[in-house]
Coordinates of C-alpha atoms in Angstrom, one line a residue:
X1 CA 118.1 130.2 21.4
X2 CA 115.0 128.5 22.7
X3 CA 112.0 131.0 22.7
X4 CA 111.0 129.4 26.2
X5 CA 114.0 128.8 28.2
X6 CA 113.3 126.8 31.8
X7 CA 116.3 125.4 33.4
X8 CA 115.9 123.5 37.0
X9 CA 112.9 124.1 38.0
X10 CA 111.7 123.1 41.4
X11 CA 108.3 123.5 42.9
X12 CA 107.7 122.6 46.7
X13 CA 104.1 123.2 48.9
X14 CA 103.6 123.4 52.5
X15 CA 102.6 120.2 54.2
X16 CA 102.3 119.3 57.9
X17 CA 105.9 118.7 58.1
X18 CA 107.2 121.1 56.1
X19 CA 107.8 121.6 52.5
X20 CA 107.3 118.7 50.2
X21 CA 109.1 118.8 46.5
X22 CA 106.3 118.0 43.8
X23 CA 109.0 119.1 40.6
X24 CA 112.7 118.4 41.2
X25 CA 115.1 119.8 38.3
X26 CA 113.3 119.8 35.7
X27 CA 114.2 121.0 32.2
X28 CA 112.2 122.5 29.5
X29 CA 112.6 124.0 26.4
X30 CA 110.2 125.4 23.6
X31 CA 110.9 126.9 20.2
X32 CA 109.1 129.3 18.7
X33 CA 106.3 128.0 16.4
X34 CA 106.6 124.3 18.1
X35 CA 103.9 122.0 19.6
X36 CA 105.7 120.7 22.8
X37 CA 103.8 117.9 24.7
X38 CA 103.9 117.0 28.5
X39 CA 102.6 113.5 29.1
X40 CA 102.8 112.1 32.4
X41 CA 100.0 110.2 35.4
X42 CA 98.2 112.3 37.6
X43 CA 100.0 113.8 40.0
X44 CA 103.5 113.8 38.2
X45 CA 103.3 117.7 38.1
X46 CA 102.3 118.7 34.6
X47 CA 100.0 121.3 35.6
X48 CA 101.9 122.5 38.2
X49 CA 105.0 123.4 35.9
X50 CA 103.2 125.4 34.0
X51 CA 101.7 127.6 36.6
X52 CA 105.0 127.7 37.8
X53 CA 105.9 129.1 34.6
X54 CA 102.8 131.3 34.4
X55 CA 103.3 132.6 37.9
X56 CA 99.9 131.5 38.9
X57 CA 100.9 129.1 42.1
X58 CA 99.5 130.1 45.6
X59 CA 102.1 132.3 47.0
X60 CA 102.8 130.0 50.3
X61 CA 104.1 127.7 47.1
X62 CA 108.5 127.4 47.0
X63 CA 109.3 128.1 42.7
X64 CA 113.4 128.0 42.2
X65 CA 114.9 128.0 39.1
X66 CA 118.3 128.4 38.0
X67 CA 116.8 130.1 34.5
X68 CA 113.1 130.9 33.4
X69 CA 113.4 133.4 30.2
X70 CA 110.8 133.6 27.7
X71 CA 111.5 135.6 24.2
X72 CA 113.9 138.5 25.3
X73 CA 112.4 138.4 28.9
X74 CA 114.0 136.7 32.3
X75 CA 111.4 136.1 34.4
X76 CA 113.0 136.2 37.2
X77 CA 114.2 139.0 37.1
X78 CA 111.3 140.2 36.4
X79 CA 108.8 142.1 39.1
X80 CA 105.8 140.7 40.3
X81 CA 104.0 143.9 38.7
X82 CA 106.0 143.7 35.3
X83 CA 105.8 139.8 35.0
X84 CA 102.0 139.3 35.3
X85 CA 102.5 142.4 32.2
X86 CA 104.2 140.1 30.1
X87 CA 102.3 137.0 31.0
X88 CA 99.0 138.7 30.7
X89 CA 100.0 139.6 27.3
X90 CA 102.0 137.0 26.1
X91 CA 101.2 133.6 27.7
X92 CA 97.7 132.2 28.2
X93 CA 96.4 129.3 29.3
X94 CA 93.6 126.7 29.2
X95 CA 92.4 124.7 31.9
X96 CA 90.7 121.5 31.7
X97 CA 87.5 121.7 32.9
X98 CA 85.3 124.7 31.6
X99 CA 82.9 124.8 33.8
X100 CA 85.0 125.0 36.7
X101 CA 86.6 128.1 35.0
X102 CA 83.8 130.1 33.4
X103 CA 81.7 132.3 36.1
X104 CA 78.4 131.2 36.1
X105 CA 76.7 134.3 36.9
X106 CA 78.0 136.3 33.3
X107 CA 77.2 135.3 29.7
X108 CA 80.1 133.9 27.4
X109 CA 80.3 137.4 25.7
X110 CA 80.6 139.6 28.9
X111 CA 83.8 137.0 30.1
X112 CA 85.3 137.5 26.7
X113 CA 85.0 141.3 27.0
X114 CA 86.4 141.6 30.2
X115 CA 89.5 139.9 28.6
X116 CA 89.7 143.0 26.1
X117 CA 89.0 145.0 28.8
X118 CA 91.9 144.4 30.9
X119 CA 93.8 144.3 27.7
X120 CA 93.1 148.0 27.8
X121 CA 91.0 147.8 24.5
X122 CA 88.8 151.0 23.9
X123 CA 85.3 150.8 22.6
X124 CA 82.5 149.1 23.4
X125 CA 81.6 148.7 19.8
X126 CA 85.5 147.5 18.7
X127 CA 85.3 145.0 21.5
X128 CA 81.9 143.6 20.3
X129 CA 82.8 143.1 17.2
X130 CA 86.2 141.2 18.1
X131 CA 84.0 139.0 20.5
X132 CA 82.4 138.1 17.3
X133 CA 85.2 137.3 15.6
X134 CA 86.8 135.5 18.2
X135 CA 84.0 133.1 18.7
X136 CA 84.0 132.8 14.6
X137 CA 87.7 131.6 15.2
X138 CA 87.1 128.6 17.2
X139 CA 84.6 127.7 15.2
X140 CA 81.5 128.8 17.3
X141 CA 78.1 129.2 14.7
X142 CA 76.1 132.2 14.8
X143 CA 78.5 134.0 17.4
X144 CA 76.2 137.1 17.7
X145 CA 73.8 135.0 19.5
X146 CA 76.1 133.5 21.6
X147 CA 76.8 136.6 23.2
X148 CA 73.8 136.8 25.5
X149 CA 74.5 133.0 26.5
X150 CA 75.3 131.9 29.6
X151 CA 77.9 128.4 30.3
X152 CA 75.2 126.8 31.4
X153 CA 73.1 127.0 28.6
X154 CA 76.7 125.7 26.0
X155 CA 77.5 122.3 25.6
X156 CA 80.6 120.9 27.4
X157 CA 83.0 121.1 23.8
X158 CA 80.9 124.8 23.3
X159 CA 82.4 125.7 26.8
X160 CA 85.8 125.1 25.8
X161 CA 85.6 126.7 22.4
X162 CA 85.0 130.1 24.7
X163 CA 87.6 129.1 26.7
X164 CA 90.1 129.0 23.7
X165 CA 88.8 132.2 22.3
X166 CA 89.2 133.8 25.7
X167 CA 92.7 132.5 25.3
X168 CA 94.0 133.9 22.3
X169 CA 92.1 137.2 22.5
X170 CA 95.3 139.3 23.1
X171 CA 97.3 137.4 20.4
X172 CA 99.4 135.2 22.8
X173 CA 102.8 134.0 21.5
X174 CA 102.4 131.3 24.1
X175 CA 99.5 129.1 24.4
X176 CA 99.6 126.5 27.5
X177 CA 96.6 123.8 27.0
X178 CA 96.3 122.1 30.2
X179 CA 94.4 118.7 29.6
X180 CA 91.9 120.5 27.4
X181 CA 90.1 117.8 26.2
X182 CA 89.9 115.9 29.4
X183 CA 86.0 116.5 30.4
X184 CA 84.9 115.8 26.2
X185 CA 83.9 112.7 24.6
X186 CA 85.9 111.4 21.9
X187 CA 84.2 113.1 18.9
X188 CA 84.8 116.9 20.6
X189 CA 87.9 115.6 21.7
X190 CA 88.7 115.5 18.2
X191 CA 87.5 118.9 17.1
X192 CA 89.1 120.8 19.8
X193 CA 92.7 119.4 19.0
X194 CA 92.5 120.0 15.4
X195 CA 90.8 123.4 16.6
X196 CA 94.2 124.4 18.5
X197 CA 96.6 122.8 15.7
X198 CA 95.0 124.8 13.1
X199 CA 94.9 128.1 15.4
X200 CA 98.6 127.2 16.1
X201 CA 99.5 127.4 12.4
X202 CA 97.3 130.4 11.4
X203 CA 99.3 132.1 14.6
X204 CA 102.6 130.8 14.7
X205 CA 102.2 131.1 18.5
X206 CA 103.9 128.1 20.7
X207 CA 101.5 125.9 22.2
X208 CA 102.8 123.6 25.2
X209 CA 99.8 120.5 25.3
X210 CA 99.8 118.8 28.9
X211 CA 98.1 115.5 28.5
X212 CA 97.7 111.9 30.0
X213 CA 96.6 111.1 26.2
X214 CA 99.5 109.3 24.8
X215 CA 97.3 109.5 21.7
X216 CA 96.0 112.5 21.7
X217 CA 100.0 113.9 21.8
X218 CA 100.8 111.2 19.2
X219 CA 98.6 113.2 16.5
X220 CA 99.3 116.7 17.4
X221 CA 102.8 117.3 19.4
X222 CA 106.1 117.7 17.5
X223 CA 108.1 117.1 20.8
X224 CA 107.3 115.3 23.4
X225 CA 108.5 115.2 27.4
X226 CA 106.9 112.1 29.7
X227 CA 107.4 113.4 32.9
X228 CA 107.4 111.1 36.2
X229 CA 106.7 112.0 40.1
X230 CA 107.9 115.5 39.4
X231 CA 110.8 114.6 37.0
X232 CA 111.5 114.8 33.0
X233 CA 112.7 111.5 32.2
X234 CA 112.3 111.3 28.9
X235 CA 112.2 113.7 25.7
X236 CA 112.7 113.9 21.8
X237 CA 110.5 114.1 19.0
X238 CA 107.2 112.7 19.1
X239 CA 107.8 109.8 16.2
X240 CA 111.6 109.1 17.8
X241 CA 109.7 108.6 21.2
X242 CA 106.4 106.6 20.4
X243 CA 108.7 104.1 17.8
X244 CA 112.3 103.8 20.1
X245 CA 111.4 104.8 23.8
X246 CA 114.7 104.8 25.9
X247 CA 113.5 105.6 29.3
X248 CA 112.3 101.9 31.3
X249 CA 109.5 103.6 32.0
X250 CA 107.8 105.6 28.7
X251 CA 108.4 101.7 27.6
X252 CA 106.2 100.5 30.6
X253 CA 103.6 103.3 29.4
X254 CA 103.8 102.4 26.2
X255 CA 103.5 98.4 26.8
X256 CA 100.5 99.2 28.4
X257 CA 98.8 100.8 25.4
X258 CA 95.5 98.5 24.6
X259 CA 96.9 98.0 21.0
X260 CA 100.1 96.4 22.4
X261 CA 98.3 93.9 24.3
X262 CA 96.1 92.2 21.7
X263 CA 92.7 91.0 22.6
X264 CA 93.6 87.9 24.3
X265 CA 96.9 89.3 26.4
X266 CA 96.5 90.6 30.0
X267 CA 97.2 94.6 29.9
X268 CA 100.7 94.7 31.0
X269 CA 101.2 97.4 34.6
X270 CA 103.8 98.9 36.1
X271 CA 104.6 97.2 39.8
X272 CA 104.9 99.8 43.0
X273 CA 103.8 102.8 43.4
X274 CA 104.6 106.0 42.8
X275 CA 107.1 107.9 45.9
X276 CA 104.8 109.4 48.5
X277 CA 104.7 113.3 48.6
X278 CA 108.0 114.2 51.0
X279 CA 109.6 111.1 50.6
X280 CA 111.4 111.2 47.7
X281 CA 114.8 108.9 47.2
X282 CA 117.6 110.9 46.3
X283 CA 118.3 108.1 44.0
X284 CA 116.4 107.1 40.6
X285 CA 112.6 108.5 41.0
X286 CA 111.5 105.1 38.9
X287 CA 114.3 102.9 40.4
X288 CA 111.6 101.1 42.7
X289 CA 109.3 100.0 39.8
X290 CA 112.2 100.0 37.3
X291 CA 112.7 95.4 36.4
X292 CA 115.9 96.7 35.2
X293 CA 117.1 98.0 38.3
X294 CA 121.4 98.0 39.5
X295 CA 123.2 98.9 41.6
X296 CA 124.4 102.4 39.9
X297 CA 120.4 103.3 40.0
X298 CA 120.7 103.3 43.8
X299 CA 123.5 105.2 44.2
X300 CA 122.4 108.9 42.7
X301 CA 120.0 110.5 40.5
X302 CA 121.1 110.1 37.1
X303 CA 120.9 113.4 34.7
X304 CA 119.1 114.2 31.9
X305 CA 121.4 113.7 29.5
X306 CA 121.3 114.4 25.3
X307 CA 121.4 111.2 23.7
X308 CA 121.3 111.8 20.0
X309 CA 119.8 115.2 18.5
X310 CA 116.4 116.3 20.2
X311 CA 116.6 113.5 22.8
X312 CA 117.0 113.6 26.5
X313 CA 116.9 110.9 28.6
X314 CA 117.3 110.7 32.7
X315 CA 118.5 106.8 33.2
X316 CA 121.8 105.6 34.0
X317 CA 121.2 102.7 31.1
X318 CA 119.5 104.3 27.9
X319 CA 119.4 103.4 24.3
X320 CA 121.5 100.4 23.4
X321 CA 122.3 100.0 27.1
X322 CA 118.9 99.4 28.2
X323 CA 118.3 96.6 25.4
X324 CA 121.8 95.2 26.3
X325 CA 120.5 94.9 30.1
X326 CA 117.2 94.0 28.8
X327 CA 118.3 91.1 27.2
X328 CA 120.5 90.0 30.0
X329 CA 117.7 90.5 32.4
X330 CA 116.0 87.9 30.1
X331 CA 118.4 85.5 30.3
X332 CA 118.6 85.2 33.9
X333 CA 114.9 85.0 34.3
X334 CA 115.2 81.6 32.1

């Protein structure tokens, strides 16, 4: 049994006129011990899954689900009371931008302690003294000076080092890392992923890594889901995914990588647009955009369906299909 269990989930806001979907059906599973990574553009509602998950969404927000359990707990069944119990113990997150999320007006070391704090941790001195160690975790040099600092006074990568330590100060079996390298140039980028792999190791915890990064999920996920205008289309391992994509689309992101281009090819996009917010076809979400487009795509939304051990895929023509009609395609167009 998955230790994270999430079966349709739908998320819908308030608009103007009326609710607007922004995650239709979507399916998601995590085992215990396992890097799972959520890829996806801006927008396609990464983020907003997990809050969902987390129970963190503005409560004028519309969560269904036909299941949400997590270890021997169904969420939603759960009270409001006793959920925000398990998720302040169990499940953390970390959000992308640190200085956004850190309060200005309290040093590093105060914001830490309160963590404790609400963990119900007794002792002014046993909380110090985890601080410390906490900020020795993630790799943060003489931490009993960094006590007395303030955000302001840390570098960006600095800031999210607290942030992580923050995270994981009650032991979390779950660990949600929501674009956490996002605001970081490329050398801190660096550090802070092998910083969560090798606290993922030491913990054993499950760590879900949202990301626009196909790279970044390329060196550190073991599973990966590309998500699309609220929708899973495609999942499996992150080697299967990156070397035989089966979705039309994760190919279209993938065709567009730099490195696939060479330096004298014109980067390769994706036609369209994405559906507008309250407008979505009850037909294929990618159908519009899709060059391999038939007449089946227009007629419902296809499932996600297993195709192979660890792999789902939501298209009415994956795998062999999709080269078969990809060839054809080909042939016409001559």
């Amino acid at each position: 049994m998955a230790y994270l269990d999430v079966r349709n989930l739908s998320v819908s806001f308030p608009t103007a006129r009326g609710y607007a979907r922004v995650v239709e059906g979507l399916d998601l599973t995590l085992d215990e011990g396992e890097i799972l990574g959520i890829v996806g553009e801006s927008g396609s509602g990464k983020s907003v899954s997990a809050l969902a998950i987390l129970g963190l969404l503005p409560p004028d927000s519309r969560v269904t689900a036909d299941v949400m359990r997590f270890g021997t707990h169904d969420l939603l069944a759960l009270s409001t009371r006793a959920r925000r119990r398990v998720v302040g113990q169990d499940m953390s997150i970390i959000f992308q931008d640190p200085m956004a999320s850190l309060n200005p007006c309290f040093t590093v070391g105060w914001q830490i302690d309160e963590t404790l704090r609400i963990g119900r941790m007794r002792g002014r001195g046993r909380r110090r003294d985890r601080v410390i160690e906490l900020l020795q975790q993630v790799g943060i040099p003489a931490p009993e000076k960094r006590l007395s600092a303030y955000p302001h006074q840390l570098s960006g990568g600095m800031n999210q080092r607290v942030m992580i330590a923050m995270a994981i100060a009650r032991n979390p079996r779950l660990l949600i890392a929501d674009e956490p390298t996002t605001a970081l140039d490329v050398t801190v980028q660096k550090q802070i992923l092998d910083l969560l792999s090798k606290l993922q190791r030491d913990t054993g915890m499950s760590l879900i890594l949202i990301s626009h990064d196909l790279g970044v999920l390329a060196r550190t996920a073991h599973r990966v889901m590309v998500m699309y205008a609220g929708e899973g289309v495609e999942e499996a391992e992150t080697r299967a995914l990156f070397t035989s994509p089966q979705h039309p689309y994760t190919r279209a992101l993938l065709d567009a990588l730099p490195e696939h281009a060479g330096a004298h090819r014109r980067l390769p996009t994706i036609p369209g647009l994405v559906p507008p917010l309250g407008a979505r076809p009850e037909s294929c979400i990618f159908g519009d955009r899709c060059r391999l487009v038939a007449p089946i795509c227009r007629e419902g939304r296809p499932a996600f369906e297993s195709h192979g051990p660890h792999r789902r895929v939501r298209c009415h023509f994956p795998a062999h299909r999709l080269d078969l009609r990809e060839e054809a395609h080909l042939v016409h167009a001559r």
